[in-house]
mmCIF file of C-alpha atoms in Angstrom:
data_model
loop_
_atom_site.group_PDB
_atom_site.id
_atom_site.type_symbol
_atom_site.label_atom_id
_atom_site.label_comp_id
_atom_site.label_asym_id
_atom_site.label_seq_id
_atom_site.Cartn_x
_atom_site.Cartn_y
_atom_site.Cartn_z
ATOM 1 C CA UNK A 28 -26.014 77.164 11.576
ATOM 2 C CA UNK A 29 -24.122 74.257 9.988
ATOM 3 C CA UNK A 30 -20.353 74.467 10.098
ATOM 4 C CA UNK A 31 -18.283 74.017 6.942
ATOM 5 C CA UNK A 32 -15.091 73.298 8.846
ATOM 6 C CA UNK A 33 -13.210 70.053 8.090
ATOM 7 C CA UNK A 34 -12.339 67.732 10.977
ATOM 8 C CA UNK A 35 -9.863 64.847 11.055
ATOM 9 C CA UNK A 36 -11.071 61.672 12.704
ATOM 10 C CA UNK A 37 -9.166 58.405 13.273
ATOM 11 C CA UNK A 38 -11.118 55.135 13.110
ATOM 12 C CA UNK A 39 -9.652 51.646 13.615
ATOM 13 C CA UNK A 40 -10.194 49.235 10.728
ATOM 14 C CA UNK A 41 -9.337 45.571 10.192
ATOM 15 C CA UNK A 42 -7.525 44.575 7.006
ATOM 16 C CA UNK A 43 -5.746 41.465 5.781
ATOM 17 C CA UNK A 44 -2.281 41.594 4.324
ATOM 18 C CA UNK A 45 -0.457 38.837 2.473
ATOM 19 C CA UNK A 46 3.101 38.170 3.593
ATOM 20 C CA UNK A 47 5.618 37.953 0.741
ATOM 21 C CA UNK A 48 6.657 34.407 -0.237
ATOM 22 C CA UNK A 49 10.281 34.812 0.979
ATOM 23 C CA UNK A 50 8.900 35.206 4.525
ATOM 24 C CA UNK A 51 6.310 32.427 4.256
ATOM 25 C CA UNK A 52 8.302 29.683 2.543
ATOM 26 C CA UNK A 53 10.929 29.142 5.271
ATOM 27 C CA UNK A 54 8.142 28.394 7.768
ATOM 28 C CA UNK A 55 6.440 26.087 5.274
ATOM 29 C CA UNK A 56 9.709 24.216 4.709
ATOM 30 C CA UNK A 57 10.139 23.600 8.438
ATOM 31 C CA UNK A 58 6.490 22.579 8.669
ATOM 32 C CA UNK A 59 6.772 19.796 6.098
ATOM 33 C CA UNK A 60 10.330 18.495 6.483
ATOM 34 C CA UNK A 61 10.263 14.811 7.580
ATOM 35 C CA UNK A 62 11.157 14.047 11.200
ATOM 36 C CA UNK A 63 14.378 12.242 10.229
ATOM 37 C CA UNK A 64 15.652 15.428 8.504
ATOM 38 C CA UNK A 65 14.454 17.908 11.147
ATOM 39 C CA UNK A 66 17.724 18.002 13.120
ATOM 40 C CA UNK A 67 19.776 18.900 10.040
ATOM 41 C CA UNK A 68 17.205 21.503 8.963
ATOM 42 C CA UNK A 69 17.328 23.169 12.387
ATOM 43 C CA UNK A 70 21.142 23.170 12.418
ATOM 44 C CA UNK A 71 21.190 24.925 9.055
ATOM 45 C CA UNK A 72 18.690 27.510 10.280
ATOM 46 C CA UNK A 73 20.434 28.133 13.589
ATOM 47 C CA UNK A 74 23.930 28.287 12.078
ATOM 48 C CA UNK A 75 26.103 30.433 14.332
ATOM 49 C CA UNK A 76 23.183 32.079 16.136
ATOM 50 C CA UNK A 77 24.385 32.575 19.723
ATOM 51 C CA UNK A 78 20.870 32.353 21.202
ATOM 52 C CA UNK A 79 20.031 28.829 20.018
ATOM 53 C CA UNK A 80 21.512 25.354 20.148
ATOM 54 C CA UNK A 81 20.285 22.079 18.649
ATOM 55 C CA UNK A 82 20.384 18.735 20.476
ATOM 56 C CA UNK A 83 19.726 15.397 18.728
ATOM 57 C CA UNK A 84 16.646 13.321 19.579
ATOM 58 C CA UNK A 85 17.019 11.389 22.864
ATOM 59 C CA UNK A 86 16.373 8.172 20.932
ATOM 60 C CA UNK A 87 19.315 8.789 18.554
ATOM 61 C CA UNK A 88 22.333 6.589 19.369
ATOM 62 C CA UNK A 89 25.535 6.814 17.300
ATOM 63 C CA UNK A 90 26.667 3.607 15.566
ATOM 64 C CA UNK A 91 30.051 3.784 17.305
ATOM 65 C CA UNK A 92 28.323 3.262 20.658
ATOM 66 C CA UNK A 93 27.749 -0.352 19.678
ATOM 67 C CA UNK A 94 31.280 -1.300 18.713
ATOM 68 C CA UNK A 95 33.507 1.026 20.677
ATOM 69 C CA UNK A 96 35.007 2.447 17.477
ATOM 70 C CA UNK A 97 35.129 6.210 17.018
ATOM 71 C CA UNK A 98 34.966 5.855 13.242
ATOM 72 C CA UNK A 99 31.674 5.056 11.592
ATOM 73 C CA UNK A 100 32.490 2.617 8.721
ATOM 74 C CA UNK A 101 29.397 3.800 6.829
ATOM 75 C CA UNK A 102 30.155 7.493 7.160
ATOM 76 C CA UNK A 103 31.864 7.974 3.792
ATOM 77 C CA UNK A 104 29.550 5.810 1.689
ATOM 78 C CA UNK A 105 27.634 8.177 -0.610
ATOM 79 C CA UNK A 106 23.865 7.858 -0.387
ATOM 80 C CA UNK A 107 22.043 7.065 -3.631
ATOM 81 C CA UNK A 108 20.006 9.881 -5.151
ATOM 82 C CA UNK A 109 16.448 9.732 -3.883
ATOM 83 C CA UNK A 110 13.451 10.001 -6.185
ATOM 84 C CA UNK A 111 12.559 13.373 -4.678
ATOM 85 C CA UNK A 112 16.017 14.834 -5.320
ATOM 86 C CA UNK A 113 16.286 13.456 -8.851
ATOM 87 C CA UNK A 114 12.857 14.641 -9.966
ATOM 88 C CA UNK A 115 13.143 18.043 -8.256
ATOM 89 C CA UNK A 116 16.350 18.794 -10.157
ATOM 90 C CA UNK A 117 14.675 17.851 -13.454
ATOM 91 C CA UNK A 118 11.551 19.920 -12.800
ATOM 92 C CA UNK A 119 13.570 23.092 -12.281
ATOM 93 C CA UNK A 120 14.750 22.956 -15.918
ATOM 94 C CA UNK A 121 11.244 22.759 -17.410
ATOM 95 C CA UNK A 122 10.414 26.176 -18.957
ATOM 96 C CA UNK A 123 6.756 26.259 -17.867
ATOM 97 C CA UNK A 124 7.867 25.901 -14.218
ATOM 98 C CA UNK A 125 10.424 28.723 -14.326
ATOM 99 C CA UNK A 126 9.709 31.352 -11.703
ATOM 100 C CA UNK A 127 7.464 29.033 -9.704
ATOM 101 C CA UNK A 128 8.206 28.965 -5.934
ATOM 102 C CA UNK A 129 9.924 25.918 -4.483
ATOM 103 C CA UNK A 130 6.677 24.958 -2.786
ATOM 104 C CA UNK A 131 5.091 24.263 -6.184
ATOM 105 C CA UNK A 132 7.960 21.905 -7.060
ATOM 106 C CA UNK A 133 7.653 20.243 -3.645
ATOM 107 C CA UNK A 134 3.899 19.771 -4.088
ATOM 108 C CA UNK A 135 4.455 18.082 -7.451
ATOM 109 C CA UNK A 136 7.161 15.751 -6.144
ATOM 110 C CA UNK A 137 5.355 14.865 -2.933
ATOM 111 C CA UNK A 138 2.196 14.220 -4.935
ATOM 112 C CA UNK A 139 3.800 11.248 -6.686
ATOM 113 C CA UNK A 140 3.010 7.779 -5.393
ATOM 114 C CA UNK A 141 5.443 4.830 -5.419
ATOM 115 C CA UNK A 142 4.459 4.005 -9.020
ATOM 116 C CA UNK A 143 5.361 7.494 -10.217
ATOM 117 C CA UNK A 144 1.726 8.542 -10.753
ATOM 118 C CA UNK A 145 0.152 11.836 -9.676
ATOM 119 C CA UNK A 146 -3.391 12.073 -8.341
ATOM 120 C CA UNK A 147 -6.187 14.419 -9.374
ATOM 121 C CA UNK A 148 -6.324 15.638 -5.758
ATOM 122 C CA UNK A 149 -2.719 16.825 -6.019
ATOM 123 C CA UNK A 150 -3.479 18.668 -9.253
ATOM 124 C CA UNK A 151 -6.484 20.363 -7.631
ATOM 125 C CA UNK A 152 -4.306 21.430 -4.709
ATOM 126 C CA UNK A 153 -1.691 22.764 -7.138
ATOM 127 C CA UNK A 154 -4.345 24.808 -8.974
ATOM 128 C CA UNK A 155 -5.382 26.560 -5.760
ATOM 129 C CA UNK A 156 -1.910 26.914 -4.279
ATOM 130 C CA UNK A 157 -0.289 28.376 -7.412
ATOM 131 C CA UNK A 158 -3.391 30.297 -8.508
ATOM 132 C CA UNK A 159 -3.578 28.455 -11.841
ATOM 133 C CA UNK A 160 -6.592 27.506 -13.920
ATOM 134 C CA UNK A 161 -7.276 23.819 -14.494
ATOM 135 C CA UNK A 162 -6.433 24.284 -18.178
ATOM 136 C CA UNK A 163 -3.078 25.912 -17.388
ATOM 137 C CA UNK A 164 -2.275 23.205 -14.822
ATOM 138 C CA UNK A 165 -2.913 20.461 -17.385
ATOM 139 C CA UNK A 166 -0.707 22.286 -19.920
ATOM 140 C CA UNK A 167 2.122 22.362 -17.369
ATOM 141 C CA UNK A 168 1.493 18.690 -16.574
ATOM 142 C CA UNK A 169 1.874 17.784 -20.256
ATOM 143 C CA UNK A 170 5.148 19.741 -20.425
ATOM 144 C CA UNK A 171 6.379 17.755 -17.427
ATOM 145 C CA UNK A 172 5.279 14.440 -18.934
ATOM 146 C CA UNK A 173 7.069 15.252 -22.189
ATOM 147 C CA UNK A 174 10.328 16.219 -20.439
ATOM 148 C CA UNK A 175 10.814 14.166 -17.275
ATOM 149 C CA UNK A 176 12.809 10.927 -17.158
ATOM 150 C CA UNK A 177 12.046 8.110 -16.984
ATOM 151 C CA UNK A 178 9.106 8.534 -19.403
ATOM 152 C CA UNK A 179 5.729 7.817 -17.861
ATOM 153 C CA UNK A 180 6.254 9.735 -14.618
ATOM 154 C CA UNK A 181 3.473 12.159 -13.634
ATOM 155 C CA UNK A 182 0.803 10.103 -15.406
ATOM 156 C CA UNK A 183 -2.607 10.098 -13.722
ATOM 157 C CA UNK A 184 -3.254 6.424 -14.373
ATOM 158 C CA UNK A 185 -1.817 3.322 -16.046
ATOM 159 C CA UNK A 186 -3.255 4.081 -19.478
ATOM 160 C CA UNK A 187 -1.876 7.607 -19.556
ATOM 161 C CA UNK A 188 1.494 6.280 -18.347
ATOM 162 C CA UNK A 189 1.713 3.854 -21.287
ATOM 163 C CA UNK A 190 0.513 6.442 -23.812
ATOM 164 C CA UNK A 191 3.126 8.939 -22.598
ATOM 165 C CA UNK A 192 5.853 6.389 -23.231
ATOM 166 C CA UNK A 193 4.516 5.666 -26.723
ATOM 167 C CA UNK A 194 4.304 9.395 -27.453
ATOM 168 C CA UNK A 195 7.894 9.881 -26.327
ATOM 169 C CA UNK A 196 8.902 7.027 -28.662
ATOM 170 C CA UNK A 197 7.168 8.734 -31.608
ATOM 171 C CA UNK A 198 4.537 5.985 -31.873
ATOM 172 C CA UNK A 199 1.373 8.113 -31.866
ATOM 173 C CA UNK A 200 -1.087 6.494 -34.276
ATOM 174 C CA UNK A 201 0.910 3.260 -34.520
ATOM 175 C CA UNK A 202 -0.671 -0.111 -33.679
ATOM 176 C CA UNK A 203 0.167 -0.116 -29.922
ATOM 177 C CA UNK A 204 -1.304 3.403 -29.659
ATOM 178 C CA UNK A 205 -4.503 2.296 -31.415
ATOM 179 C CA UNK A 206 -4.847 -0.705 -29.107
ATOM 180 C CA UNK A 207 -4.593 1.468 -25.979
ATOM 181 C CA UNK A 208 -6.832 4.287 -27.201
ATOM 182 C CA UNK A 209 -9.538 2.216 -28.910
ATOM 183 C CA UNK A 210 -9.366 -1.230 -27.363
ATOM 184 C CA UNK A 211 -9.320 -0.532 -23.625
ATOM 185 C CA UNK A 212 -12.609 -2.356 -22.986
ATOM 186 C CA UNK A 213 -11.346 -5.532 -24.673
ATOM 187 C CA UNK A 214 -7.988 -5.406 -22.866
ATOM 188 C CA UNK A 215 -9.706 -5.172 -19.466
ATOM 189 C CA UNK A 216 -11.745 -8.242 -20.381
ATOM 190 C CA UNK A 217 -8.634 -9.968 -21.778
ATOM 191 C CA UNK A 218 -10.650 -10.547 -24.947
ATOM 192 C CA UNK A 219 -7.900 -10.607 -27.587
ATOM 193 C CA UNK A 220 -10.117 -12.260 -30.197
ATOM 194 C CA UNK A 221 -12.788 -9.611 -29.720
ATOM 195 C CA UNK A 222 -10.116 -6.867 -29.923
ATOM 196 C CA UNK A 223 -8.841 -8.214 -33.260
ATOM 197 C CA UNK A 224 -12.372 -8.401 -34.625
ATOM 198 C CA UNK A 225 -13.203 -4.885 -33.403
ATOM 199 C CA UNK A 226 -10.067 -3.402 -35.028
ATOM 200 C CA UNK A 227 -10.350 -5.543 -38.172
ATOM 201 C CA UNK A 228 -6.842 -6.915 -37.634
ATOM 202 C CA UNK A 229 -5.374 -10.363 -37.887
ATOM 203 C CA UNK A 230 -4.595 -12.162 -34.635
ATOM 204 C CA UNK A 231 -0.866 -11.881 -35.381
ATOM 205 C CA UNK A 232 -1.044 -8.101 -35.839
ATOM 206 C CA UNK A 233 -2.900 -7.682 -32.555
ATOM 207 C CA UNK A 234 -0.426 -9.898 -30.703
ATOM 208 C CA UNK A 235 2.506 -7.938 -32.121
ATOM 209 C CA UNK A 236 1.010 -4.657 -30.878
ATOM 210 C CA UNK A 237 0.407 -6.156 -27.431
ATOM 211 C CA UNK A 238 3.999 -7.378 -27.279
ATOM 212 C CA UNK A 239 5.190 -3.803 -27.886
ATOM 213 C CA UNK A 240 2.953 -2.586 -25.068
ATOM 214 C CA UNK A 241 4.382 -5.229 -22.715
ATOM 215 C CA UNK A 242 7.844 -3.681 -23.231
ATOM 216 C CA UNK A 243 6.643 -0.443 -21.624
ATOM 217 C CA UNK A 244 7.111 0.253 -17.921
ATOM 218 C CA UNK A 245 3.774 0.417 -16.061
ATOM 219 C CA UNK A 246 5.410 1.790 -12.882
ATOM 220 C CA UNK A 247 8.294 4.141 -13.833
ATOM 221 C CA UNK A 248 8.645 5.318 -10.235
ATOM 222 C CA UNK A 249 10.056 1.903 -9.271
ATOM 223 C CA UNK A 250 13.273 2.517 -11.207
ATOM 224 C CA UNK A 251 14.325 5.437 -9.040
ATOM 225 C CA UNK A 252 15.556 4.680 -5.549
ATOM 226 C CA UNK A 253 13.373 6.411 -3.008
ATOM 227 C CA UNK A 254 15.147 6.669 0.323
ATOM 228 C CA UNK A 255 12.713 7.057 3.149
ATOM 229 C CA UNK A 256 13.769 6.762 6.755
ATOM 230 C CA UNK A 257 10.680 6.265 8.849
ATOM 231 C CA UNK A 258 10.774 8.228 12.092
ATOM 232 C CA UNK A 259 7.310 8.362 13.707
ATOM 233 C CA UNK A 260 6.437 11.811 14.999
ATOM 234 C CA UNK A 261 2.903 11.117 16.224
ATOM 235 C CA UNK A 262 1.354 8.281 18.218
ATOM 236 C CA UNK A 263 -2.316 7.272 18.180
ATOM 237 C CA UNK A 264 -3.195 5.563 21.467
ATOM 238 C CA UNK A 265 -6.463 3.677 21.957
ATOM 239 C CA UNK A 266 -8.070 4.599 25.274
ATOM 240 C CA UNK A 267 -11.561 3.267 26.022
ATOM 241 C CA UNK A 268 -13.888 5.052 23.588
ATOM 242 C CA UNK A 269 -11.375 7.486 22.133
ATOM 243 C CA UNK A 270 -8.065 7.763 20.282
ATOM 244 C CA UNK A 271 -5.519 9.930 22.073
ATOM 245 C CA UNK A 272 -2.860 11.772 20.079
ATOM 246 C CA UNK A 273 0.664 12.084 21.481
ATOM 247 C CA UNK A 274 3.678 13.929 20.096
ATOM 248 C CA UNK A 275 6.736 11.633 20.184
ATOM 249 C CA UNK A 276 9.173 14.096 21.775
ATOM 250 C CA UNK A 277 11.753 11.336 22.146
ATOM 251 C CA UNK A 278 12.069 11.079 18.346
ATOM 252 C CA UNK A 279 12.550 14.802 17.766
ATOM 253 C CA UNK A 280 15.544 17.137 18.150
ATOM 254 C CA UNK A 281 15.465 19.862 20.783
ATOM 255 C CA UNK A 282 16.157 23.602 20.571
ATOM 256 C CA UNK A 283 17.928 25.235 23.532
ATOM 257 C CA UNK A 284 17.680 28.950 24.242
ATOM 258 C CA UNK A 285 20.420 30.902 26.074
ATOM 259 C CA UNK A 286 18.080 33.171 28.043
ATOM 260 C CA UNK A 287 20.944 35.050 29.749
ATOM 261 C CA UNK A 288 21.832 36.721 26.449
ATOM 262 C CA UNK A 289 18.391 38.367 26.300
ATOM 263 C CA UNK A 290 19.710 41.027 28.695
ATOM 264 C CA UNK A 291 22.043 42.244 25.916
ATOM 265 C CA UNK A 292 19.693 42.495 22.912
ATOM 266 C CA UNK A 293 20.153 46.267 22.851
ATOM 267 C CA UNK A 294 23.298 45.427 20.916
ATOM 268 C CA UNK A 295 22.488 45.698 17.184
ATOM 269 C CA UNK A 296 24.190 42.429 16.224
ATOM 270 C CA UNK A 297 22.548 40.507 19.053
ATOM 271 C CA UNK A 298 19.168 42.076 18.273
ATOM 272 C CA UNK A 299 19.320 40.802 14.690
ATOM 273 C CA UNK A 300 20.313 37.341 15.882
ATOM 274 C CA UNK A 301 17.471 37.370 18.411
ATOM 275 C CA UNK A 302 14.915 38.217 15.679
ATOM 276 C CA UNK A 303 16.231 35.318 13.604
ATOM 277 C CA UNK A 304 16.049 33.024 16.646
ATOM 278 C CA UNK A 305 12.451 34.091 17.307
ATOM 279 C CA UNK A 306 11.466 33.279 13.726
ATOM 280 C CA UNK A 307 12.912 29.781 14.111
ATOM 281 C CA UNK A 308 11.188 29.225 17.469
ATOM 282 C CA UNK A 309 7.850 30.400 16.096
ATOM 283 C CA UNK A 310 8.206 28.241 12.966
ATOM 284 C CA UNK A 311 8.956 25.177 15.116
ATOM 285 C CA UNK A 312 5.959 25.844 17.361
ATOM 286 C CA UNK A 313 3.744 26.222 14.270
ATOM 287 C CA UNK A 314 5.023 22.861 13.006
ATOM 288 C CA UNK A 315 4.132 21.102 16.261
ATOM 289 C CA UNK A 316 0.750 22.807 16.644
ATOM 290 C CA UNK A 317 -0.267 22.153 13.027
ATOM 291 C CA UNK A 318 0.727 18.465 13.067
ATOM 292 C CA UNK A 319 -1.081 17.878 16.350
ATOM 293 C CA UNK A 320 -4.209 19.654 15.174
ATOM 294 C CA UNK A 321 -4.370 17.696 11.908
ATOM 295 C CA UNK A 322 -3.594 14.440 13.745
ATOM 296 C CA UNK A 323 -6.347 15.083 16.294
ATOM 297 C CA UNK A 324 -8.847 15.672 13.500
ATOM 298 C CA UNK A 325 -7.760 12.485 11.711
ATOM 299 C CA UNK A 326 -7.953 10.494 14.958
ATOM 300 C CA UNK A 327 -11.535 11.604 15.468
ATOM 301 C CA UNK A 328 -12.562 11.140 11.820
ATOM 302 C CA UNK A 329 -10.946 7.677 11.491
ATOM 303 C CA UNK A 330 -11.570 6.418 15.022
ATOM 304 C CA UNK A 331 -13.142 3.148 13.833
ATOM 305 C CA UNK A 332 -10.160 2.270 11.622
ATOM 306 C CA UNK A 333 -7.519 3.219 14.188
ATOM 307 C CA UNK A 334 -9.357 1.243 16.856
ATOM 308 C CA UNK A 335 -9.403 -1.843 14.629
ATOM 309 C CA UNK A 336 -13.185 -1.755 14.211
ATOM 310 C CA UNK A 337 -13.079 -1.089 10.454
ATOM 311 C CA UNK A 338 -11.025 -2.833 7.752
ATOM 312 C CA UNK A 339 -9.970 0.458 6.109
ATOM 313 C CA UNK A 340 -10.312 4.242 6.535
ATOM 314 C CA UNK A 341 -13.746 5.725 5.886
ATOM 315 C CA UNK A 342 -14.252 8.405 3.179
ATOM 316 C CA UNK A 343 -12.221 11.522 3.950
ATOM 317 C CA UNK A 344 -10.986 13.947 1.292
ATOM 318 C CA UNK A 345 -8.496 16.808 1.411
ATOM 319 C CA UNK A 346 -11.380 19.217 0.850
ATOM 320 C CA UNK A 347 -13.223 17.940 3.927
ATOM 321 C CA UNK A 348 -10.071 17.942 6.050
ATOM 322 C CA UNK A 349 -9.327 21.505 4.925
ATOM 323 C CA UNK A 350 -12.834 22.678 5.806
ATOM 324 C CA UNK A 351 -12.745 21.074 9.259
ATOM 325 C CA UNK A 352 -9.226 22.177 10.247
ATOM 326 C CA UNK A 353 -9.048 25.542 8.420
ATOM 327 C CA UNK A 354 -5.731 24.574 6.838
ATOM 328 C CA UNK A 355 -5.140 24.865 3.104
ATOM 329 C CA UNK A 356 -5.434 21.532 1.209
ATOM 330 C CA UNK A 357 -1.821 21.871 0.020
ATOM 331 C CA UNK A 358 -0.630 22.162 3.631
ATOM 332 C CA UNK A 359 -2.591 19.063 4.641
ATOM 333 C CA UNK A 360 -1.294 17.169 1.599
ATOM 334 C CA UNK A 361 2.367 17.903 2.382
ATOM 335 C CA UNK A 362 2.024 17.213 6.105
ATOM 336 C CA UNK A 363 0.174 13.901 5.701
ATOM 337 C CA UNK A 364 2.751 12.694 3.164
ATOM 338 C CA UNK A 365 5.764 13.485 5.361
ATOM 339 C CA UNK A 366 4.440 12.588 8.828
ATOM 340 C CA UNK A 367 4.437 9.026 10.169
ATOM 341 C CA UNK A 368 2.547 7.777 13.188
ATOM 342 C CA UNK A 369 2.561 4.807 15.531
ATOM 343 C CA UNK A 370 -0.944 3.385 15.805
ATOM 344 C CA UNK A 371 -2.870 0.262 16.899
ATOM 345 C CA UNK A 372 -2.948 -0.763 13.201
ATOM 346 C CA UNK A 373 0.800 -0.331 12.677
ATOM 347 C CA UNK A 374 3.224 2.431 11.712
ATOM 348 C CA UNK A 375 1.487 4.454 9.015
ATOM 349 C CA UNK A 376 1.858 7.740 7.116
ATOM 350 C CA UNK A 377 -0.945 10.162 7.950
ATOM 351 C CA UNK A 378 -1.951 10.159 4.279
ATOM 352 C CA UNK A 379 -3.265 6.623 4.760
ATOM 353 C CA UNK A 380 -6.089 8.134 6.816
ATOM 354 C CA UNK A 381 -7.345 10.002 3.737
ATOM 355 C CA UNK A 382 -9.443 8.141 1.176
ATOM 356 C CA UNK A 383 -11.826 9.381 -1.484
ATOM 357 C CA UNK A 384 -15.446 8.170 -1.445
ATOM 358 C CA UNK A 385 -16.924 5.880 -4.087
ATOM 359 C CA UNK A 386 -19.138 7.623 -6.598
ATOM 360 C CA UNK A 387 -21.564 4.713 -6.528
ATOM 361 C CA UNK A 388 -21.702 4.726 -2.717
ATOM 362 C CA UNK A 389 -20.325 7.901 -1.075
ATOM 363 C CA UNK A 390 -20.532 6.362 2.421
ATOM 364 C CA UNK A 391 -17.845 3.817 1.437
ATOM 365 C CA UNK A 392 -14.256 4.756 0.677
ATOM 366 C CA UNK A 393 -12.091 3.391 -2.129
ATOM 367 C CA UNK A 394 -9.751 1.995 0.548
ATOM 368 C CA UNK A 395 -12.616 0.097 2.194
ATOM 369 C CA UNK A 396 -13.760 -1.395 -1.113
ATOM 370 C CA UNK A 397 -10.271 -2.487 -2.151
ATOM 371 C CA UNK A 398 -9.652 -4.097 1.224
ATOM 372 C CA UNK A 399 -12.943 -5.994 0.827
ATOM 373 C CA UNK A 400 -11.836 -7.158 -2.644
ATOM 374 C CA UNK A 401 -8.512 -8.403 -1.206
ATOM 375 C CA UNK A 402 -10.296 -10.354 1.499
ATOM 376 C CA UNK A 403 -12.844 -11.794 -0.954
ATOM 377 C CA UNK A 404 -10.287 -13.254 -3.357
ATOM 378 C CA UNK A 405 -8.928 -16.131 -1.198
ATOM 379 C CA UNK A 406 -12.505 -16.978 -0.228
ATOM 380 C CA UNK A 407 -13.511 -17.405 -3.857
ATOM 381 C CA UNK A 408 -16.262 -14.767 -3.637
ATOM 382 C CA UNK A 409 -17.293 -13.604 -7.104
ATOM 383 C CA UNK A 410 -17.607 -9.960 -8.159
ATOM 384 C CA UNK A 411 -21.372 -10.413 -8.423
ATOM 385 C CA UNK A 412 -21.682 -11.840 -4.894
ATOM 386 C CA UNK A 413 -19.439 -9.122 -3.416
ATOM 387 C CA UNK A 414 -21.388 -6.417 -5.238
ATOM 388 C CA UNK A 415 -24.632 -7.751 -3.795
ATOM 389 C CA UNK A 416 -23.149 -7.895 -0.298
ATOM 390 C CA UNK A 417 -21.792 -4.321 -0.439
ATOM 391 C CA UNK A 418 -24.728 -2.816 -2.318
ATOM 392 C CA UNK A 419 -22.607 -1.753 -5.290
ATOM 393 C CA UNK A 420 -22.857 -2.217 -9.066
ATOM 394 C CA UNK A 421 -20.868 -5.222 -10.248
ATOM 395 C CA UNK A 422 -18.969 -3.052 -12.730
ATOM 396 C CA UNK A 423 -17.595 -1.008 -9.801
ATOM 397 C CA UNK A 424 -16.152 -4.137 -8.166
ATOM 398 C CA UNK A 425 -14.687 -5.357 -11.472
ATOM 399 C CA UNK A 426 -13.165 -1.967 -12.305
ATOM 400 C CA UNK A 427 -11.374 -1.667 -8.950
ATOM 401 C CA UNK A 428 -10.228 -5.296 -9.049
ATOM 402 C CA UNK A 429 -8.653 -4.660 -12.469
ATOM 403 C CA UNK A 430 -7.010 -1.475 -11.160
ATOM 404 C CA UNK A 431 -5.500 -3.568 -8.362
ATOM 405 C CA UNK A 432 -4.126 -6.066 -10.897
ATOM 406 C CA UNK A 433 -6.167 -8.913 -9.422
#
């Protein structure tokens, strides 16, 4: 006879749980801080924690060691505001970014190149990281473009940069605006006569509009000082048929642990300090492991370039790197922008090993094509001849040459 009695039974199950941002962000900050700022970041984290101590990198030598003077004459000279600091402070006052975590601001700032432009890849990463739709991301981008100084920052290309500046000047619909929005094809060809004919303007009117455009700044990022102290953290070493990756311990600060105090962690105060120390130790180990893992993947993927067998990196996108390493694209973006490496081809940021493929020929990267264009110019090779050699449409060569200002 069947029993109607109820029985309790325990079964193990696997579930995933998201950690709150306040716990995640400190580790992310330590992960992406540049090597030159790592010592200061660790000192701030350690504070008065009795378990940990911070020692400077073995390669660091104080200036006074060279002149026998205990006073550094440069010590009290204020450093100029960097581009990152200036832009970050402005972004925090933009209403559409209120409430966003610091990592979103960092992604935006680190996504800017030296010209002050932002790439589509960075915007895609921002969409996924912040959980925003493409439409919402573009709305936020427009808010930033309309608020940030100098005008033109956060444009996606030269044309958008110039149009932003005209919009901020209240010149929408005016002659310079019409030239940029309707006459792009003629400008690229430097066909001023054709542009005048197309617009139905006199030559003088067209020239006047072009003169106004020439007053705009094509690279607004150049007007903000960007301090960047290059401290290589990784080394790519060519060995026979492979590229070995080495962590440059001599360029990095060290954490020291007072193990004797572990016998007294039953004390409430010491227990709390030990938990804080463990978090810092774990975060530092994650930083090292993540950078090495990404570097090892890049070394394998770009072996030909690093070995000097290729003129430029082969096609490699953030999406591919994310799939192969299991790290989020935003993590890879921030790490490759803030990590420098010694290599057989020079001291380079890891981001140089990423390059999007050409639409017309996915097996060739944009970096490879542009390097070929640079090498072709002094040889007098025409766009048509280079296109034939590379198996590309001539318009592709011409478009990239114009983008390079050549």
